[in-house]
């Protein structure tokens, strides 16, 4: 009788173990949802890709603002130079898809705040609206404003050019990585030479689950 | 002895639990196709009310499918709906859907529960969130780039084509890595139209395709049905690809400004699908298949031993050796239990390969470049062939013009 009881106990334990090991059921992640909340864009996000994230945009824009304002070429000018910072010559030359305006607008915004009159920024992106307003003034449909009148809108002394370059690597162990080199230059729009250049670079790596390799 | 008598009942219970509980797939979150369509319309400034009922009729089957399959198949639904939207001229929708697919494919799935479950013996591979095979991922880059070009965003188009080309290199065992000439050529074309002439030439050279002299109009025509996935092997554990029965639409002729053109075939997706070696997951599926066989063998051997033990118990009992009979019947019951459990494990092991597929891909991509004077660059282009005749209109993209058409049927 005792041997039967032992068999029974052993069998029950075995079955229970098999049931626990075999049934790898999973629940729905965040089944009840997650309420909207603010998160700090300066922090690394929990999204898991090898592309550019918000903290990269903020860090690179801040770095470029400091770098441009510390450039002696601009400090030594008798008049504040007119600078055009937009995405028109800022190109994507890699595998990371990003809205270029996000970078150039963040950079222009940071520069405008920090330059404190040492540079002025040409609003070419608003050119159509500016021209329309000038025509209204010229036609006498509105008055001439309170500050000044000019012959023409501002010409550009320096323009931002740059590109986002990437290099992707895939390793035999499934690891993928992407190196970003984000190049920024200010070009003298009269002489055609680069007067300032800097770059922001980073590399991200990760391994996808084997079911995707 | 009472305990031993209960064993078959308990065995059946455990086997039933295994059968019912272990074969089920993990749950997924609700799909977001309707939200993506709203976003697409909002960003394109379309004045439509954002509710599933007001989305285009031709997308309703995808919205229904998305409700049923959820986020697990979001990329797949985006792929299919994106092509259909492009066929209907809604390239802003294609762009948003392919952009979402791009983001999801880019996401690195580490410590993902659904992916982990897909590796287990008792859950099928199709439990994982769909990302597609390399040729399918590459085609997300292709359609995203086309939608970008039609939205006159050549910089993003360059990135999309380049990213698509990179997806084609994901299989370490592929025989012809980075051989999607269509994507190299299109990246070059996007650069050409963005005024990046020197870089464009490099891509044209890499693709071994050179546009016509002074070309500023590109016509892309898709024809045939894309590759078909099927599962082979004793337990359907091997993913294979083959050409669809309807693979070609015959010749393609383009008539523009009183001139006839016969575009070049620049891509064959069946070639892309069939010239890659195995996936890493194939070894796991092979292991599942072997586990299914070995547990089946264990179940068979245990069942035979149980039968023999019970026969011996009967014989011993007949001869009055009740002690031996009792032991033999206990051993027999144990082997019977083992057989049931192993049988249930074998039965519930799912080694089938994931054959979910992007079913509205073309097989061939044809390209024709030509020069179009600005005066007539936006005139109709007549595309004809065995399928009949259709008129398409080019759109301006940067310094160039672009037209796309998918031959149906």
Coordinates of N, CA and C in Angstrom, one line a residue, chain A residues 24-180:
Chain A
X24 N 3.1 28.1 -20.7 CA 3.8 29.4 -20.6 C 2.8 30.5 -21.1
X25 N 1.7 30.6 -20.5 CA 0.7 31.6 -21.0 C 1.2 32.9 -20.5
X26 N 0.9 34.0 -21.2 CA 1.2 35.3 -20.8 C 0.0 36.2 -20.8
X27 N 0.0 37.3 -20.1 CA -1.1 38.2 -20.0 C -0.9 39.3 -21.0
X28 N -2.0 40.1 -21.2 CA -1.9 41.2 -22.1 C -1.1 42.3 -21.4
X29 N 0.0 42.9 -22.0 CA 0.7 43.9 -21.3 C -0.2 45.2 -21.2
X30 N -0.1 45.8 -20.0 CA -0.9 47.0 -19.7 C -2.4 46.9 -20.1
X31 N -2.9 45.7 -19.7 CA -4.3 45.4 -20.1 C -5.3 46.5 -19.7
X32 N -5.1 47.1 -18.6 CA -6.1 48.2 -18.2 C -5.7 49.6 -18.7
X33 N -4.7 49.6 -19.5 CA -4.2 50.9 -20.1 C -3.3 51.7 -19.2
X34 N -2.7 52.7 -19.7 CA -1.9 53.6 -18.9 C -2.4 55.0 -19.1
X35 N -2.7 55.7 -18.1 CA -3.2 57.1 -18.2 C -2.1 58.0 -18.8
X36 N -2.5 59.0 -19.6 CA -1.5 59.9 -20.1 C -0.7 60.6 -19.0
X37 N 0.6 60.7 -19.3 CA 1.4 61.5 -18.3 C 2.5 62.2 -19.0
X38 N 3.0 63.2 -18.4 CA 4.2 63.9 -19.0 C 5.5 63.2 -18.6
X39 N 6.4 63.1 -19.6 CA 7.7 62.5 -19.3 C 8.7 63.5 -19.8
X40 N 9.8 63.4 -19.2 CA 10.9 64.3 -19.5 C 11.6 64.0 -20.8
X41 N 11.5 64.9 -21.8 CA 12.1 64.6 -23.1 C 13.6 64.5 -23.1
X42 N 14.2 65.0 -22.0 CA 15.7 64.9 -21.9 C 16.2 63.5 -21.6
X43 N 15.2 62.8 -21.0 CA 15.7 61.4 -20.6 C 15.6 60.4 -21.7
X44 N 16.4 59.4 -21.6 CA 16.3 58.3 -22.5 C 15.0 57.6 -22.4
X45 N 14.3 57.4 -23.6 CA 13.0 56.8 -23.5 C 13.1 55.3 -23.4
X46 N 12.0 54.7 -23.1 CA 12.0 53.2 -23.0 C 11.7 52.6 -24.4
X47 N 11.5 53.4 -25.4 CA 11.3 52.8 -26.7 C 12.6 52.2 -27.1
X48 N 12.5 51.1 -27.9 CA 13.7 50.4 -28.1 C 14.0 50.3 -29.6
X49 N 14.6 51.3 -30.1 CA 15.1 51.3 -31.5 C 16.5 51.8 -31.5
X50 N 17.1 51.8 -32.7 CA 18.5 52.3 -32.7 C 18.5 53.7 -33.4
X51 N 17.4 54.3 -33.5 CA 17.3 55.6 -34.2 C 17.5 56.8 -33.3
X52 N 17.1 58.0 -33.8 CA 17.3 59.3 -33.0 C 16.1 59.5 -32.1
X53 N 16.3 59.8 -30.8 CA 15.2 60.0 -29.9 C 15.2 61.5 -29.4
X54 N 14.2 61.8 -28.6 CA 14.1 63.2 -28.2 C 15.3 63.7 -27.4
X55 N 15.8 62.9 -26.6 CA 17.0 63.4 -25.8 C 18.2 63.6 -26.7
X56 N 18.3 62.9 -27.8 CA 19.4 63.2 -28.8 C 19.2 64.5 -29.5
X57 N 17.9 64.8 -29.9 CA 17.6 66.1 -30.5 C 18.0 67.2 -29.6
X58 N 17.5 67.1 -28.3 CA 17.8 68.2 -27.3 C 19.3 68.4 -27.1
X59 N 19.9 67.2 -26.9 CA 21.4 67.3 -26.6 C 22.2 67.9 -27.7
X60 N 21.8 67.4 -29.0 CA 22.6 67.9 -30.1 C 22.3 69.4 -30.4
X61 N 21.1 69.8 -30.2 CA 20.8 71.3 -30.4 C 21.5 72.1 -29.4
X62 N 21.5 71.7 -28.1 CA 22.1 72.5 -27.1 C 23.6 72.5 -27.3
X63 N 24.2 71.4 -27.7 CA 25.6 71.4 -28.0 C 26.0 72.4 -29.1
X64 N 25.2 72.4 -30.2 CA 25.5 73.2 -31.3 C 25.3 74.7 -30.9
X65 N 24.3 75.0 -30.1 CA 24.1 76.4 -29.7 C 25.4 76.9 -29.0
X66 N 25.9 76.1 -28.1 CA 27.1 76.5 -27.3 C 28.3 76.6 -28.3
X67 N 28.4 75.7 -29.2 CA 29.5 75.7 -30.1 C 29.5 76.9 -31.0
X68 N 28.3 77.2 -31.5 CA 28.2 78.4 -32.5 C 28.5 79.7 -31.7
X69 N 27.9 79.8 -30.5 CA 28.1 81.1 -29.8 C 29.5 81.2 -29.3
X70 N 30.3 80.2 -29.1 CA 31.7 80.3 -28.7 C 32.6 80.4 -29.9
X71 N 32.1 80.4 -31.1 CA 33.0 80.5 -32.3 C 33.5 82.0 -32.4
X72 N 34.8 82.2 -32.4 CA 35.4 83.5 -32.4 C 35.0 84.3 -33.7
X73 N 34.8 83.6 -34.8 CA 34.5 84.3 -36.0 C 33.3 85.2 -35.9
X74 N 32.3 84.8 -35.1 CA 31.1 85.6 -35.0 C 31.3 86.7 -33.9
X75 N 32.1 86.4 -32.9 CA 32.3 87.3 -31.8 C 33.0 88.6 -32.3
X76 N 33.9 88.4 -33.3 CA 34.7 89.5 -33.8 C 34.0 90.4 -34.8
X77 N 32.8 90.1 -35.2 CA 32.2 90.9 -36.2 C 31.6 92.2 -35.6
X78 N 31.7 93.3 -36.4 CA 31.2 94.6 -35.9 C 29.7 94.7 -35.9
X79 N 29.1 94.0 -36.8 CA 27.6 94.0 -36.9 C 27.1 92.6 -36.7
X80 N 26.0 92.4 -36.0 CA 25.5 91.1 -35.8 C 25.2 90.4 -37.2
X81 N 25.8 89.3 -37.4 CA 25.6 88.6 -38.7 C 24.1 88.0 -38.8
X82 N 23.7 88.0 -40.1 CA 22.3 87.4 -40.3 C 22.5 85.9 -40.7
X83 N 21.9 85.1 -39.9 CA 22.0 83.7 -40.0 C 20.7 83.0 -40.4
X84 N 20.8 82.1 -41.4 CA 19.6 81.3 -41.7 C 19.8 79.9 -41.2
X85 N 18.9 79.5 -40.3 CA 18.9 78.1 -39.8 C 17.6 77.5 -40.2
X86 N 17.6 76.7 -41.2 CA 16.4 75.9 -41.6 C 16.8 74.6 -42.2
X87 N 15.8 73.8 -42.6 CA 16.1 72.4 -43.0 C 16.4 72.3 -44.5
X88 N 16.4 73.4 -45.2 CA 16.5 73.3 -46.7 C 17.8 72.7 -47.2
X89 N 18.9 72.8 -46.4 CA 20.2 72.2 -46.8 C 20.7 71.3 -45.7
X90 N 19.7 70.8 -45.0 CA 20.1 69.8 -43.9 C 19.5 68.5 -44.4
X91 N 20.3 67.6 -44.9 CA 19.8 66.4 -45.6 C 19.9 65.1 -44.8
X92 N 19.1 64.2 -45.2 CA 19.1 62.9 -44.6 C 19.9 61.9 -45.5
X93 N 21.0 61.4 -44.9 CA 21.8 60.5 -45.8 C 22.1 59.2 -45.1
X94 N 21.1 58.7 -44.5 CA 21.3 57.4 -43.8 C 20.0 56.6 -43.6
X95 N 19.9 55.8 -42.6 CA 18.7 54.9 -42.4 C 17.8 55.4 -41.3
X96 N 18.1 56.5 -40.7 CA 17.3 57.0 -39.6 C 16.3 58.1 -40.2
X97 N 15.0 57.8 -39.9 CA 14.0 58.7 -40.5 C 13.6 59.7 -39.4
X98 N 13.8 60.9 -39.6 CA 13.4 61.9 -38.6 C 12.9 63.2 -39.3
X99 N 12.0 63.9 -38.7 CA 11.6 65.2 -39.2 C 12.8 66.2 -39.0
X100 N 13.4 66.6 -40.1 CA 14.6 67.5 -40.0 C 14.3 68.8 -39.3
X101 N 13.0 69.3 -39.5 CA 12.6 70.5 -38.9 C 12.7 70.5 -37.4
X102 N 12.5 69.3 -36.8 CA 12.6 69.1 -35.4 C 14.0 69.6 -34.9
X103 N 15.0 69.2 -35.6 CA 16.4 69.6 -35.2 C 16.7 71.0 -35.5
X104 N 16.4 71.5 -36.7 CA 16.7 72.8 -37.1 C 15.9 73.9 -36.4
X105 N 14.6 73.5 -36.1 CA 13.8 74.5 -35.3 C 14.3 74.6 -33.9
X106 N 14.6 73.4 -33.3 CA 15.2 73.4 -31.9 C 16.5 74.2 -31.8
X107 N 17.3 74.1 -32.9 CA 18.6 74.8 -32.9 C 18.3 76.3 -33.1
X108 N 17.5 76.7 -34.0 CA 17.2 78.1 -34.2 C 16.6 78.8 -33.0
X109 N 15.7 78.0 -32.4 CA 15.0 78.5 -31.1 C 16.1 78.7 -30.0
X110 N 16.9 77.7 -29.8 CA 18.0 77.8 -28.8 C 18.9 79.0 -29.1
X111 N 19.3 79.1 -30.4 CA 20.2 80.2 -30.8 C 19.6 81.6 -30.6
X112 N 18.3 81.7 -31.0 CA 17.6 83.0 -30.8 C 17.6 83.4 -29.4
X113 N 17.3 82.5 -28.5 CA 17.3 82.8 -27.1 C 18.6 83.2 -26.5
X114 N 19.7 82.4 -26.9 CA 21.0 82.6 -26.3 C 21.9 83.6 -26.9
X115 N 21.6 84.0 -28.2 CA 22.5 84.8 -28.9 C 22.5 86.3 -28.3
X116 N 21.4 86.6 -27.8 CA 21.3 87.9 -27.1 C 21.8 89.1 -28.0
X117 N 21.4 89.1 -29.3 CA 21.7 90.1 -30.2 C 23.0 90.0 -30.9
X118 N 23.8 89.0 -30.6 CA 25.1 88.8 -31.3 C 24.9 88.2 -32.7
X119 N 23.8 87.6 -32.9 CA 23.4 87.2 -34.2 C 21.9 87.5 -34.4
X120 N 21.5 87.7 -35.7 CA 20.1 87.7 -35.9 C 19.7 86.6 -36.9
X121 N 18.5 86.2 -36.8 CA 18.1 85.0 -37.6 C 17.1 85.3 -38.6
X122 N 17.4 85.0 -39.8 CA 16.5 85.3 -41.0 C 15.4 84.3 -41.0
X123 N 14.1 84.9 -41.1 CA 12.9 84.1 -41.1 C 12.5 83.8 -42.5
X124 N 13.3 83.0 -43.2 CA 13.0 82.7 -44.6 C 11.8 81.8 -44.7
X125 N 11.6 81.0 -43.7 CA 10.4 80.1 -43.7 C 9.1 81.0 -43.7
X126 N 9.2 82.2 -43.3 CA 8.0 83.1 -43.3 C 8.0 84.1 -44.4
X127 N 8.8 83.8 -45.4 CA 9.1 84.8 -46.5 C 7.8 85.2 -47.2
X128 N 6.9 84.2 -47.5 CA 5.7 84.5 -48.2 C 4.8 85.5 -47.4
X129 N 4.7 85.2 -46.1 CA 3.9 86.1 -45.3 C 4.5 87.5 -45.2
X130 N 5.8 87.5 -45.1 CA 6.6 88.8 -45.1 C 6.3 89.6 -46.3
X131 N 6.5 89.0 -47.5 CA 6.2 89.6 -48.8 C 4.8 90.2 -48.9
X132 N 3.9 89.4 -48.4 CA 2.5 89.8 -48.5 C 2.2 91.1 -47.6
X133 N 2.8 91.1 -46.5 CA 2.7 92.2 -45.6 C 3.3 93.5 -46.2
X134 N 4.5 93.3 -46.8 CA 5.2 94.4 -47.4 C 4.4 95.0 -48.6
X135 N 3.7 94.1 -49.3 CA 2.9 94.6 -50.4 C 1.7 95.4 -49.9
X136 N 1.1 94.9 -48.8 CA 0.0 95.7 -48.2 C 0.5 97.1 -47.8
X137 N 1.7 97.1 -47.2 CA 2.2 98.4 -46.7 C 2.5 99.3 -47.9
X138 N 3.1 98.7 -49.0 CA 3.5 99.4 -50.1 C 2.2 100.0 -50.8
X139 N 1.1 99.2 -50.8 CA -0.1 99.6 -51.5 C -0.9 100.6 -50.6
X140 N -0.4 100.9 -49.4 CA -1.1 101.8 -48.5 C -2.3 101.2 -47.9
X141 N -2.5 100.0 -48.0 CA -3.7 99.3 -47.4 C -3.6 99.2 -45.9
X142 N -2.3 99.2 -45.4 CA -2.0 99.2 -44.0 C -1.0 100.3 -43.8
X143 N -0.7 100.7 -42.5 CA 0.3 101.8 -42.4 C 1.7 101.1 -42.4
X144 N 2.7 101.9 -42.2 CA 4.1 101.5 -42.4 C 4.7 100.8 -41.1
X145 N 3.9 100.6 -40.1 CA 4.4 100.0 -38.9 C 5.1 101.0 -38.1
X146 N 5.8 100.6 -37.0 CA 6.3 101.6 -36.1 C 7.8 101.6 -36.0
X147 N 8.5 100.6 -36.6 CA 10.0 100.5 -36.4 C 10.7 101.1 -37.6
X148 N 10.6 100.5 -38.7 CA 11.4 101.0 -39.9 C 10.8 100.5 -41.2
X149 N 11.3 101.0 -42.3 CA 11.0 100.5 -43.6 C 12.4 100.1 -44.2
X150 N 12.4 99.0 -45.0 CA 13.6 98.6 -45.6 C 13.4 98.5 -47.1
X151 N 14.5 98.6 -47.9 CA 14.4 98.4 -49.3 C 14.0 97.0 -49.7
X152 N 14.5 96.0 -48.9 CA 14.2 94.6 -49.2 C 14.3 93.8 -47.9
X153 N 13.9 92.6 -48.0 CA 14.0 91.7 -46.8 C 15.5 91.3 -46.6
X154 N 15.8 90.8 -45.5 CA 17.2 90.5 -45.1 C 17.9 89.4 -46.0
X155 N 19.1 89.8 -46.4 CA 19.9 88.8 -47.1 C 20.6 88.0 -46.0
X156 N 21.1 86.8 -46.4 CA 21.7 85.9 -45.5 C 23.3 86.0 -45.5
X157 N 23.9 86.1 -44.3 CA 25.4 86.1 -44.3 C 25.9 84.6 -44.1
X158 N 25.2 83.9 -43.2 CA 25.6 82.5 -43.0 C 24.4 81.6 -43.0
X159 N 24.6 80.5 -43.6 CA 23.5 79.5 -43.6 C 23.9 78.2 -43.1
X160 N 22.9 77.5 -42.4 CA 23.2 76.2 -41.9 C 23.1 75.2 -43.0
X161 N 24.1 74.4 -43.1 CA 24.0 73.2 -43.9 C 24.4 72.0 -43.1
X162 N 24.0 70.8 -43.4 CA 24.4 69.7 -42.6 C 23.8 68.4 -43.2
X163 N 24.0 67.3 -42.5 CA 23.4 66.1 -42.9 C 23.4 65.1 -41.7
X164 N 22.5 64.1 -41.8 CA 22.5 63.0 -40.9 C 23.0 61.8 -41.6
X165 N 24.1 61.4 -41.2 CA 24.8 60.2 -41.8 C 24.7 59.0 -40.8
X166 N 24.4 57.8 -41.3 CA 24.4 56.7 -40.4 C 25.2 55.5 -41.0
X167 N 25.6 54.6 -40.2 CA 26.2 53.4 -40.6 C 25.7 52.3 -39.8
X168 N 25.0 51.3 -40.4 CA 24.4 50.2 -39.7 C 25.3 49.0 -39.7
X169 N 25.3 48.3 -38.6 CA 26.1 47.0 -38.5 C 25.2 45.9 -38.0
X170 N 25.4 44.7 -38.5 CA 24.7 43.6 -38.1 C 25.7 42.5 -37.8
X171 N 25.6 42.0 -36.6 CA 26.6 41.0 -36.2 C 26.0 39.6 -36.2
X172 N 26.9 38.6 -36.3 CA 26.4 37.2 -36.4 C 25.6 36.8 -35.2
X173 N 25.8 37.4 -34.0 CA 25.1 37.0 -32.8 C 23.7 37.7 -32.7
X174 N 23.3 38.4 -33.8 CA 22.0 39.0 -33.8 C 22.0 40.4 -33.4
X175 N 23.2 40.9 -33.0 CA 23.3 42.3 -32.5 C 23.2 43.3 -33.7
X176 N 22.4 44.3 -33.6 CA 22.4 45.3 -34.6 C 22.8 46.6 -33.9
X177 N 23.5 47.5 -34.7 CA 23.9 48.8 -34.1 C 23.9 49.8 -35.2
X178 N 23.6 51.0 -34.8 CA 23.6 52.1 -35.8 C 24.4 53.3 -35.2
X179 N 25.4 53.7 -36.0 CA 26.2 54.9 -35.7 C 25.7 56.1 -36.4
X180 N 25.4 57.2 -35.6 CA 24.9 58.4 -36.2 C 26.0 59.5 -36.2

